[in-house]
Amino acid sequence: MDIKLIIAAHKKYQVPSDAIYLPLHVGAEGKEPFGFAGDNTGENISGKNPFYCELTGLYWAWKNLDADYIGLCHYRRYFTAAKKIPKTEDEKFKIVLNQEQAENLLKKADIVLPKKRNYYIETIYNHYKHTMFVEPLDICGKIIEEKYPEYCAAFENLKHTKKMHAFNMMIMKKNYLDEYCTWLFDILGEVEKRVDVSQYDSFHARFFGRLSERLLDVWLYTKNYSFTECRVIDMQHVNWFKKGFSFLRAKITGKKYEKSF
């Protein structure tokens, strides 16, 4: 199988050596190169990276890569087939998903996604409402109602489900990626016309990437495509206590997140 999995990165970092991986400098437009391919070549939206986050890399892969399967992961977050996760970063890089493991997953389904994240105590919509400014998400719903009404039920389900496929990570057969990206970037482009990004600080202005995390399942469950799931590994330490405290504080007090964890 011809698989290309871009690694979205904004700085030089250790990357897996397996041939399926393509390290990509996202937001490369106007920045000093650091040795990775840049998302500012070919057809691209690299300049939108402060708002679209890793989606500028997904857009670049969609428009410029020629492979049977295309996907996205992050320089500090990868798929893994391992059941036991080691503690050190060097050891973690040894268990990152490889070509053979990716092929085995893709024999089960043409779409590979992370195992669902469960928010347990609140729905996907309410979590977004408590931690972020919800207006862009609501505008997304209005755009879907106007342009893609067949997706309304799945979008409405964000107000009822507590689970979602997060991180904008995936591996998809090229024709599925074409379909998904055509739909996704059309909606986000319309959001861009209707939302004044300047009203948000630099952290909250990155909402396009967060919207797409919610929209992936809206697309997937409307199309009813089969998929398989794969565990995700964080290469760096995650302070789960701090993250959990901020999550609960946002739910109880409505205080928005101020930075990534």
Coordinates of N, CA, C and O in Angstrom, one line a residue, residues 61-243:
A61 N -1.7 18.4 2.2 CA -1.7 16.9 1.8 C -2.8 16.6 0.8 O -2.5 15.9 -0.1
W62 N -4.0 17.1 1.1 CA -5.1 16.9 0.2 C -4.8 17.4 -1.2 O -5.1 16.6 -2.2
K63 N -4.3 18.5 -1.3 CA -4.1 19.1 -2.7 C -2.8 18.7 -3.4 O -2.7 18.8 -4.6
N64 N -1.8 18.2 -2.6 CA -0.5 18.0 -3.2 C 0.1 16.6 -3.2 O 1.1 16.4 -3.9
L65 N -0.4 15.8 -2.3 CA 0.1 14.4 -2.2 C -0.6 13.5 -3.1 O -1.8 13.5 -3.3
D66 N 0.1 12.5 -3.7 CA -0.4 11.5 -4.5 C -0.1 10.2 -3.9 O 1.0 9.7 -4.0
A67 N -1.1 9.6 -3.2 CA -0.9 8.3 -2.5 C -2.2 7.6 -2.4 O -3.3 8.3 -2.5
D68 N -2.2 6.3 -2.2 CA -3.5 5.6 -2.0 C -4.2 6.0 -0.7 O -5.4 6.1 -0.7
Y69 N -3.4 6.2 0.3 CA -4.0 6.5 1.6 C -3.2 7.7 2.2 O -1.9 7.7 2.1
I70 N -3.9 8.7 2.7 CA -3.3 9.9 3.2 C -3.8 10.2 4.6 O -5.0 9.9 4.9
G71 N -2.9 10.6 5.5 CA -3.3 10.9 6.9 C -2.5 12.0 7.6 O -1.6 12.5 7.0
L72 N -2.9 12.2 8.8 CA -2.3 13.3 9.6 C -2.1 12.8 11.0 O -3.0 12.2 11.6
C73 N -0.9 13.1 11.6 CA -0.6 13.0 13.0 C 0.2 14.2 13.4 O 0.3 15.1 12.6
H74 N 0.6 14.2 14.6 CA 1.3 15.4 15.1 C 2.7 15.1 15.6 O 3.0 13.9 16.0
Y75 N 3.6 16.0 15.7 CA 5.0 15.8 16.1 C 5.0 15.2 17.5 O 6.0 14.6 17.9
R76 N 4.0 15.5 18.3 CA 4.0 15.0 19.7 C 2.8 14.1 20.0 O 2.5 13.8 21.1
R77 N 2.2 13.6 18.9 CA 1.1 12.7 19.1 C 0.9 11.8 17.9 O 0.8 12.2 16.7
Y78 N 1.0 10.5 18.1 CA 1.0 9.5 17.0 C 0.0 8.4 17.3 O -0.4 8.1 18.4
F79 N -0.3 7.6 16.2 CA -1.0 6.4 16.4 C 0.0 5.3 16.9 O 1.2 5.4 16.6
T80 N -0.5 4.3 17.6 CA 0.3 3.2 18.1 C -0.5 2.0 18.2 O -1.7 2.0 18.5
A81 N 0.1 0.8 17.8 CA -0.6 -0.5 18.0 C -0.2 -1.1 19.3 O -0.7 -2.2 19.6
A82 N 0.7 -0.5 20.0 CA 1.2 -1.1 21.3 C 0.1 -1.1 22.4 O -0.7 -0.2 22.5
K83 N 0.1 -2.1 23.2 CA -0.8 -2.1 24.4 C -0.2 -1.5 25.6 O -0.9 -1.0 26.4
K84 N 1.1 -1.6 25.7 CA 1.8 -1.0 26.8 C 2.6 0.2 26.4 O 3.4 0.1 25.4
I85 N 2.5 1.3 27.1 CA 3.2 2.6 26.7 C 4.4 2.8 27.6 O 4.2 2.9 28.8
P86 N 5.6 2.9 27.0 CA 6.7 3.2 27.9 C 6.7 4.6 28.4 O 6.0 5.4 27.9
K87 N 7.7 4.9 29.3 CA 7.7 6.2 29.9 C 8.5 7.2 29.2 O 8.2 8.4 29.1
T88 N 9.6 6.8 28.6 CA 10.5 7.8 28.0 C 10.2 8.0 26.5 O 9.6 7.1 25.8
E89 N 10.5 9.2 26.1 CA 10.1 9.6 24.7 C 10.8 8.7 23.7 O 10.2 8.3 22.7
D90 N 12.1 8.5 23.9 CA 12.9 7.6 22.9 C 12.2 6.2 22.8 O 12.2 5.7 21.7
E91 N 11.8 5.7 23.9 CA 11.1 4.4 23.9 C 9.8 4.5 23.2 O 9.4 3.6 22.5
K92 N 9.1 5.6 23.4 CA 7.8 5.8 22.7 C 7.9 5.8 21.2 O 7.1 5.3 20.5
F93 N 9.0 6.4 20.7 CA 9.2 6.5 19.3 C 9.4 5.1 18.6 O 9.1 4.9 17.5
K94 N 9.7 4.1 19.5 CA 9.9 2.7 19.0 C 8.6 2.0 18.7 O 8.6 1.0 18.1
I95 N 7.5 2.5 19.3 CA 6.2 1.8 19.2 C 5.2 2.6 18.4 O 4.0 2.3 18.4
V96 N 5.7 3.7 17.7 CA 4.8 4.4 16.8 C 4.4 3.5 15.7 O 5.1 2.7 15.2
L97 N 3.1 3.7 15.2 CA 2.6 2.9 14.1 C 3.5 2.8 12.9 O 4.0 3.9 12.5
N98 N 3.8 1.6 12.5 CA 4.7 1.5 11.3 C 3.9 1.0 10.1 O 2.7 0.9 10.1
Q99 N 4.6 0.9 9.0 CA 3.9 0.6 7.7 C 3.1 -0.7 7.8 O 1.9 -0.8 7.4
E100 N 3.7 -1.8 8.3 CA 3.0 -3.1 8.4 C 1.7 -3.0 9.2 O 0.7 -3.5 8.8
Q101 N 1.9 -2.3 10.4 CA 0.7 -2.1 11.2 C -0.4 -1.3 10.6 O -1.6 -1.6 10.7
A102 N 0.0 -0.2 9.9 CA -0.9 0.6 9.2 C -1.7 -0.2 8.1 O -2.9 -0.1 8.0
E103 N -0.9 -1.0 7.4 CA -1.6 -1.8 6.4 C -2.6 -2.8 7.0 O -3.7 -3.0 6.4
N104 N -2.2 -3.4 8.1 CA -3.2 -4.3 8.8 C -4.5 -3.6 9.2 O -5.6 -4.2 9.0
L105 N -4.3 -2.4 9.7 CA -5.5 -1.6 10.0 C -6.4 -1.3 8.8 O -7.6 -1.4 8.8
L106 N -5.7 -0.9 7.7 CA -6.4 -0.5 6.5 C -7.0 -1.7 5.7 O -7.8 -1.5 4.8
K107 N -6.6 -2.9 6.1 CA -7.3 -4.1 5.6 C -8.7 -4.3 6.2 O -9.6 -4.9 5.7
K108 N -8.9 -3.7 7.4 CA -10.2 -3.8 8.1 C -11.1 -2.7 7.6 O -12.3 -2.9 7.6
A109 N -10.6 -1.5 7.3 CA -11.5 -0.4 6.8 C -10.6 0.6 6.1 O -9.4 0.7 6.3
D110 N -11.2 1.4 5.3 CA -10.5 2.4 4.5 C -10.3 3.7 5.3 O -9.7 4.7 4.8
I111 N -10.8 3.8 6.5 CA -10.6 4.9 7.4 C -10.1 4.5 8.7 O -10.7 3.6 9.4
V112 N -9.0 5.1 9.2 CA -8.4 4.8 10.5 C -8.6 6.1 11.4 O -8.1 7.2 10.9
L113 N -9.1 6.0 12.6 CA -9.3 7.2 13.4 C -8.8 6.8 14.8 O -8.6 5.7 15.2
P114 N -8.5 7.9 15.6 CA -8.1 7.6 17.0 C -9.3 7.0 17.8 O -10.5 7.2 17.4
K115 N -9.0 6.2 18.8 CA -10.0 5.8 19.7 C -10.7 7.0 20.3 O -10.1 8.0 20.6
K116 N -12.0 6.9 20.4 CA -12.8 8.0 20.8 C -12.4 8.6 22.2 O -12.1 7.8 23.1
R117 N -12.5 9.9 22.3 CA -12.3 10.5 23.6 C -13.6 10.7 24.3 O -14.6 11.1 23.6
N118 N -13.7 10.3 25.5 CA -15.0 10.4 26.3 C -14.9 11.5 27.3 O -14.0 11.5 28.2
Y119 N -15.8 12.4 27.2 CA -15.9 13.6 28.2 C -16.7 13.3 29.4 O -16.8 14.1 30.3
Y120 N -17.3 12.1 29.4 CA -18.0 11.6 30.6 C -19.1 12.4 31.2 O -20.3 12.0 31.3
I121 N -18.8 13.6 31.7 CA -19.8 14.4 32.5 C -20.5 15.5 31.7 O -21.4 16.1 32.2
E122 N -20.2 15.6 30.4 CA -20.9 16.6 29.6 C -20.8 16.2 28.1 O -19.9 15.5 27.7
T123 N -21.7 16.8 27.3 CA -21.7 16.5 25.9 C -20.6 17.2 25.2 O -20.0 18.2 25.7
I124 N -20.4 16.8 23.9 CA -19.3 17.5 23.1 C -19.7 19.0 22.9 O -18.8 19.8 23.0
Y125 N -20.9 19.3 22.7 CA -21.4 20.7 22.5 C -21.2 21.5 23.8 O -20.6 22.6 23.8
N126 N -21.6 20.9 24.9 CA -21.5 21.7 26.2 C -20.0 21.8 26.6 O -19.7 22.9 27.1
H127 N -19.2 20.8 26.3 CA -17.8 21.0 26.6 C -17.2 22.2 25.8 O -16.4 23.0 26.4
Y128 N -17.5 22.2 24.6 CA -17.0 23.3 23.7 C -17.6 24.7 24.3 O -16.8 25.6 24.4
K129 N -18.8 24.7 24.6 CA -19.5 25.9 25.1 C -18.8 26.4 26.4 O -18.7 27.6 26.6
H130 N -18.4 25.5 27.3 CA -17.9 25.9 28.5 C -16.4 26.3 28.4 O -15.9 27.2 29.2
T131 N -15.7 25.7 27.5 CA -14.2 25.9 27.4 C -13.8 26.9 26.3 O -12.7 27.5 26.4
M132 N -14.6 27.1 25.3 CA -14.3 28.0 24.2 C -15.5 28.9 24.0 O -16.5 28.8 24.6
F133 N -15.3 29.8 23.0 CA -16.5 30.7 22.6 C -17.3 29.9 21.6 O -16.8 29.6 20.6
V134 N -18.6 29.7 21.9 CA -19.4 28.8 21.2 C -19.9 29.3 19.9 O -20.4 28.6 19.0
E135 N -19.9 30.7 19.7 CA -20.5 31.3 18.5 C -20.1 30.7 17.2 O -20.9 30.4 16.3
P136 N -18.7 30.4 17.0 CA -18.3 29.8 15.7 C -18.9 28.4 15.5 O -19.3 28.1 14.4
L137 N -19.1 27.7 16.6 CA -19.7 26.3 16.4 C -21.2 26.5 16.1 O -21.7 25.7 15.2
D138 N -21.9 27.4 16.7 CA -23.3 27.6 16.3 C -23.4 28.1 14.9 O -24.3 27.7 14.2
I139 N -22.5 28.9 14.4 CA -22.5 29.4 13.0 C -22.3 28.2 12.1 O -22.9 28.1 11.0
C140 N -21.4 27.3 12.5 CA -21.2 26.1 11.7 C -22.5 25.4 11.5 O -22.8 24.9 10.4
G141 N -23.3 25.3 12.6 CA -24.5 24.6 12.5 C -25.5 25.2 11.5 O -26.2 24.6 10.8
K142 N -25.5 26.6 11.5 CA -26.4 27.3 10.6 C -25.9 27.1 9.2 O -26.8 27.0 8.3
I143 N -24.6 27.1 8.9 CA -24.1 26.8 7.6 C -24.5 25.4 7.1 O -24.9 25.2 5.9
I144 N -24.4 24.5 8.0 CA -24.7 23.1 7.6 C -26.2 23.0 7.3 O -26.6 22.4 6.3
E145 N -27.0 23.7 8.1 CA -28.5 23.7 7.8 C -28.8 24.3 6.4 O -29.7 23.9 5.7
E146 N -28.0 25.4 6.1 CA -28.3 26.0 4.8 C -27.7 25.3 3.6 O -28.4 25.1 2.6
K147 N -26.5 24.7 3.7 CA -25.8 24.1 2.6 C -25.8 22.6 2.5 O -25.8 22.0 1.5
Y148 N -25.8 22.0 3.7 CA -25.8 20.5 3.8 C -26.8 20.0 4.8 O -26.4 19.4 5.8
P149 N -28.1 20.2 4.5 CA -29.1 19.8 5.5 C -29.1 18.4 5.9 O -29.5 18.0 7.0
E150 N -28.6 17.5 5.0 CA -28.6 16.1 5.4 C -27.6 15.8 6.5 O -27.7 14.7 7.1
Y151 N -26.8 16.7 6.9 CA -25.8 16.6 8.0 C -26.4 17.1 9.3 O -25.7 17.1 10.3
C152 N -27.6 17.7 9.3 CA -28.1 18.4 10.5 C -28.3 17.5 11.7 O -28.0 17.8 12.8
A153 N -28.8 16.3 11.4 CA -29.0 15.3 12.5 C -27.7 15.0 13.2 O -27.7 14.9 14.5
A154 N -26.7 14.7 12.4 CA -25.4 14.4 13.0 C -24.8 15.5 13.8 O -24.2 15.4 14.8
F155 N -25.0 16.8 13.3 CA -24.5 17.9 14.0 C -25.3 18.1 15.3 O -24.7 18.4 16.3
E156 N -26.6 17.9 15.2 CA -27.4 18.1 16.4 C -27.0 17.0 17.5 O -27.1 17.3 18.7
N157 N -26.5 15.9 17.0 CA -26.1 14.9 18.0 C -24.9 15.3 18.8 O -24.6 14.7 19.9
L158 N -24.1 16.3 18.5 CA -23.1 16.9 19.3 C -23.6 17.3 20.6 O -22.9 17.4 21.6
K159 N -24.9 17.6 20.7 CA -25.5 18.1 21.9 C -26.0 16.9 22.8 O -26.5 17.1 23.9
H160 N -25.8 15.7 22.3 CA -26.3 14.5 23.0 C -25.2 13.5 23.3 O -25.2 12.8 24.3
T161 N -24.1 13.5 22.5 CA -23.1 12.5 22.7 C -21.9 13.1 23.5 O -21.7 14.3 23.5
K162 N -21.2 12.2 24.3 CA -20.1 12.6 25.1 C -18.8 12.1 24.5 O -17.7 12.3 25.2
K163 N -18.8 11.5 23.4 CA -17.6 10.9 22.8 C -17.4 11.5 21.4 O -18.3 11.8 20.7
M164 N -16.1 11.6 21.0 CA -15.8 12.0 19.7 C -14.4 11.6 19.3 O -13.5 11.3 20.2
H165 N -14.1 11.5 18.0 CA -12.8 11.3 17.5 C -12.0 12.6 17.5 O -12.4 13.5 16.7
A166 N -11.0 12.7 18.3 CA -10.3 14.0 18.5 C -9.0 14.1 17.7 O -8.6 13.2 17.0
F167 N -8.4 15.3 17.8 CA -7.0 15.6 17.4 C -6.9 15.9 15.9 O -5.8 16.1 15.4
N168 N -7.9 15.8 15.1 CA -7.8 15.9 13.6 C -6.8 14.9 13.1 O -6.2 15.1 12.0
M169 N -6.8 13.7 13.7 CA -5.9 12.7 13.2 C -6.7 11.7 12.5 O -7.9 11.3 12.9
M170 N -6.2 11.1 11.4 CA -6.8 10.1 10.6 C -5.9 9.6 9.6 O -4.8 10.1 9.3
I171 N -6.3 8.4 9.0 CA -5.7 7.9 7.8 C -6.9 7.5 6.9 O -7.8 6.8 7.4
M172 N -6.9 8.0 5.7 CA -8.1 7.7 4.8 C -7.6 7.4 3.4 O -6.6 7.9 2.9
K173 N -8.4 6.5 2.8 CA -8.2 6.3 1.4 C -8.5 7.6 0.6 O -9.3 8.4 1.0
K174 N -7.7 7.8 -0.4 CA -7.6 9.1 -1.0 C -9.0 9.6 -1.4 O -9.3 10.8 -1.3
N175 N -9.9 8.8 -2.0 CA -11.2 9.3 -2.4 C -12.1 9.7 -1.2 O -12.8 10.7 -1.3
Y176 N -11.9 9.1 0.0 CA -12.6 9.6 1.1 C -12.1 10.9 1.6 O -12.8 11.8 2.0
L177 N -10.7 11.0 1.6 CA -10.1 12.3 2.0 C -10.6 13.4 1.1 O -10.8 14.5 1.5
D178 N -10.6 13.2 -0.2 CA -11.1 14.2 -1.2 C -12.5 14.6 -0.8 O -12.8 15.8 -0.8
E179 N -13.4 13.7 -0.5 CA -14.7 14.0 -0.2 C -14.8 14.8 1.1 O -15.5 15.8 1.2
Y180 N -14.1 14.3 2.2 CA -14.2 15.0 3.5 C -13.6 16.4 3.4 O -14.2 17.3 3.9
C181 N -12.5 16.5 2.8 CA -11.8 17.9 2.7 C -12.6 18.9 1.9 O -12.7 20.0 2.2
T182 N -13.2 18.4 0.8 CA -14.1 19.3 0.0 C -15.2 19.8 0.8 O -15.5 21.0 0.8
W183 N -15.9 19.0 1.6 CA -17.0 19.3 2.5 C -16.5 20.2 3.6 O -17.0 21.3 3.9
L184 N -15.4 19.8 4.3 CA -14.9 20.5 5.5 C -14.4 21.9 5.2 O -14.9 22.9 5.8
F185 N -13.6 22.1 4.2 CA -13.0 23.4 3.9 C -14.0 24.3 3.3 O -13.9 25.5 3.4
D186 N -15.1 23.8 2.6 CA -16.2 24.6 2.2 C -16.9 25.3 3.4 O -17.2 26.5 3.4
I187 N -17.2 24.4 4.4 CA -17.9 24.9 5.6 C -17.0 25.9 6.3 O -17.4 27.0 6.7
L188 N -15.7 25.6 6.5 CA -14.8 26.5 7.3 C -14.6 27.8 6.5 O -14.5 28.9 7.1
G189 N -14.6 27.7 5.2 CA -14.4 29.0 4.4 C -15.6 29.9 4.6 O -15.5 31.1 4.6
E190 N -16.8 29.3 4.7 CA -18.0 30.1 5.0 C -18.0 30.6 6.4 O -18.4 31.8 6.6
V191 N -17.5 29.9 7.4 CA -17.4 30.4 8.7 C -16.5 31.6 8.8 O -16.7 32.6 9.4
E192 N -15.4 31.5 8.0 CA -14.4 32.6 7.9 C -15.1 33.9 7.4 O -14.7 35.0 7.9
K193 N -16.1 33.8 6.6 CA -16.8 35.0 6.1 C -17.7 35.6 7.1 O -18.0 36.8 7.1
R194 N -18.2 34.8 8.1 CA -19.2 35.2 9.0 C -18.7 35.5 10.4 O -19.5 36.1 11.2
V195 N -17.5 35.1 10.7 CA -17.0 35.4 12.0 C -15.8 36.3 12.0 O -14.8 36.1 11.2
D196 N -15.8 37.3 12.8 CA -14.7 38.3 12.9 C -13.6 37.7 13.9 O -13.8 37.7 15.1
V197 N -12.6 37.1 13.3 CA -11.6 36.5 14.1 C -10.8 37.5 15.0 O -10.4 37.1 16.1
S198 N -10.8 38.7 14.6 CA -10.1 39.7 15.4 C -10.7 40.0 16.8 O -10.0 40.5 17.7
Q199 N -11.9 39.5 17.1 CA -12.5 39.6 18.4 C -11.9 38.7 19.4 O -12.2 38.8 20.6
Y200 N -11.1 37.7 18.9 CA -10.5 36.7 19.8 C -9.0 36.9 20.0 O -8.3 37.4 19.1
D201 N -8.5 36.4 21.1 CA -7.0 36.4 21.3 C -6.4 35.3 20.5 O -7.2 34.5 19.9
S202 N -5.1 35.2 20.5 CA -4.4 34.3 19.6 C -4.8 32.8 19.9 O -4.9 32.0 19.0
F203 N -5.1 32.5 21.2 CA -5.5 31.1 21.5 C -6.9 30.8 21.0 O -7.1 29.8 20.3
H204 N -7.8 31.7 21.2 CA -9.2 31.4 20.8 C -9.4 31.6 19.3 O -10.4 31.0 18.8
A205 N -8.5 32.3 18.7 CA -8.7 32.5 17.2 C -8.4 31.3 16.5 O -8.7 31.2 15.3
R206 N -7.8 30.3 17.1 CA -7.5 29.0 16.4 C -8.7 28.1 16.4 O -8.6 26.8 16.3
F207 N -9.9 28.6 16.4 CA -11.1 27.8 16.5 C -11.4 26.9 15.3 O -12.1 26.0 15.4
F208 N -10.8 27.3 14.1 CA -11.1 26.5 12.9 C -10.7 25.0 13.1 O -11.4 24.1 12.8
G209 N -9.5 24.9 13.7 CA -9.0 23.5 14.0 C -9.9 22.8 15.0 O -10.0 21.6 14.9
R210 N -10.4 23.5 15.9 CA -11.3 22.9 17.0 C -12.7 22.5 16.4 O -13.3 21.5 16.7
L211 N -13.2 23.4 15.5 CA -14.4 23.1 14.8 C -14.3 21.8 14.0 O -15.2 20.9 14.0
S212 N -13.2 21.6 13.3 CA -13.0 20.5 12.5 C -13.0 19.2 13.3 O -13.4 18.1 12.8
E213 N -12.5 19.2 14.5 CA -12.5 18.0 15.4 C -13.9 17.6 15.6 O -14.2 16.4 15.6
R214 N -14.9 18.5 15.8 CA -16.3 18.2 15.9 C -16.9 17.8 14.6 O -17.8 16.9 14.6
L215 N -16.5 18.4 13.5 CA -17.1 18.1 12.2 C -16.8 16.8 11.6 O -17.5 16.2 10.8
L216 N -15.6 16.2 12.0 CA -15.2 14.9 11.5 C -16.3 13.9 11.7 O -16.7 13.1 10.8
D217 N -16.8 13.8 12.9 CA -17.8 12.8 13.2 C -19.1 13.1 12.5 O -19.9 12.2 12.2
V218 N -19.4 14.4 12.4 CA -20.6 14.8 11.7 C -20.6 14.3 10.3 O -21.6 13.7 9.8
W219 N -19.5 14.4 9.6 CA -19.3 13.9 8.3 C -19.4 12.4 8.2 O -20.1 11.7 7.5
L220 N -18.6 11.8 9.1 CA -18.5 10.3 9.2 C -19.8 9.6 9.4 O -20.2 8.6 8.7
Y221 N -20.6 10.0 10.4 CA -21.8 9.3 10.7 C -22.9 9.6 9.8 O -23.9 8.8 9.7
T222 N -22.8 10.8 9.1 CA -23.8 11.0 8.0 C -23.6 10.1 6.9 O -24.5 9.5 6.3
K223 N -22.3 10.0 6.5 CA -22.0 9.1 5.4 C -22.1 7.6 5.7 O -22.2 6.8 4.8
N224 N -22.0 7.3 7.0 CA -22.1 6.0 7.5 C -21.0 5.1 6.9 O -21.2 3.9 6.6
Y225 N -19.8 5.7 6.8 CA -18.6 4.9 6.3 C -18.1 4.1 7.5 O -18.0 4.5 8.6
S226 N -17.6 2.9 7.1 CA -17.0 2.0 8.1 C -15.6 2.6 8.4 O -14.9 3.2 7.6
F227 N -15.1 2.3 9.7 CA -13.8 2.8 10.1 C -13.3 1.9 11.2 O -14.0 1.1 11.7
T228 N -12.0 1.9 11.4 CA -11.4 1.2 12.5 C -10.7 2.2 13.4 O -10.3 3.3 12.9
E229 N -10.5 1.9 14.6 CA -9.9 2.9 15.6 C -8.5 2.4 16.0 O -8.2 1.1 16.0
C230 N -7.7 3.3 16.4 CA -6.3 3.0 16.8 C -5.9 3.9 18.0 O -6.3 5.1 18.0
R231 N -5.2 3.3 18.9 CA -4.8 4.1 20.1 C -3.9 5.2 19.7 O -3.1 5.1 18.7
V232 N -3.9 6.3 20.5 CA -3.0 7.5 20.3 C -2.1 7.6 21.4 O -2.5 7.4 22.6
I233 N -0.8 7.9 21.1 CA 0.2 8.1 22.2 C 0.7 9.5 22.2 O 1.0 10.1 21.1
D234 N 0.8 10.1 23.4 CA 1.4 11.4 23.6 C 2.9 11.3 23.8 O 3.3 10.6 24.8
M235 N 3.7 11.9 23.0 CA 5.1 11.7 23.2 C 5.7 12.5 24.4 O 6.7 12.1 25.0
Q236 N 5.0 13.6 24.7 CA 5.4 14.4 25.8 C 4.5 14.2 27.0 O 3.3 13.7 26.8
H237 N 4.9 14.6 28.2 CA 4.1 14.4 29.4 C 2.9 15.3 29.3 O 2.9 16.5 28.9
V238 N 1.8 14.7 29.7 CA 0.5 15.5 29.8 C 0.1 15.6 31.3 O 0.0 14.6 32.0
N239 N -0.1 16.8 31.7 CA -0.5 17.0 33.1 C -2.0 16.8 33.2 O -2.8 17.7 33.1
W240 N -2.4 15.6 33.5 CA -3.8 15.2 33.5 C -4.5 15.9 34.7 O -5.7 16.2 34.6
F241 N -3.8 16.1 35.8 CA -4.5 16.7 36.9 C -4.8 18.2 36.6 O -6.0 18.6 36.8
K242 N -3.9 18.9 36.0 CA -4.2 20.3 35.6 C -5.3 20.3 34.5 O -6.2 21.2 34.6
K243 N -5.2 19.4 33.6 CA -6.2 19.4 32.5 C -7.6 19.1 33.1 O -8.6 19.7 32.7

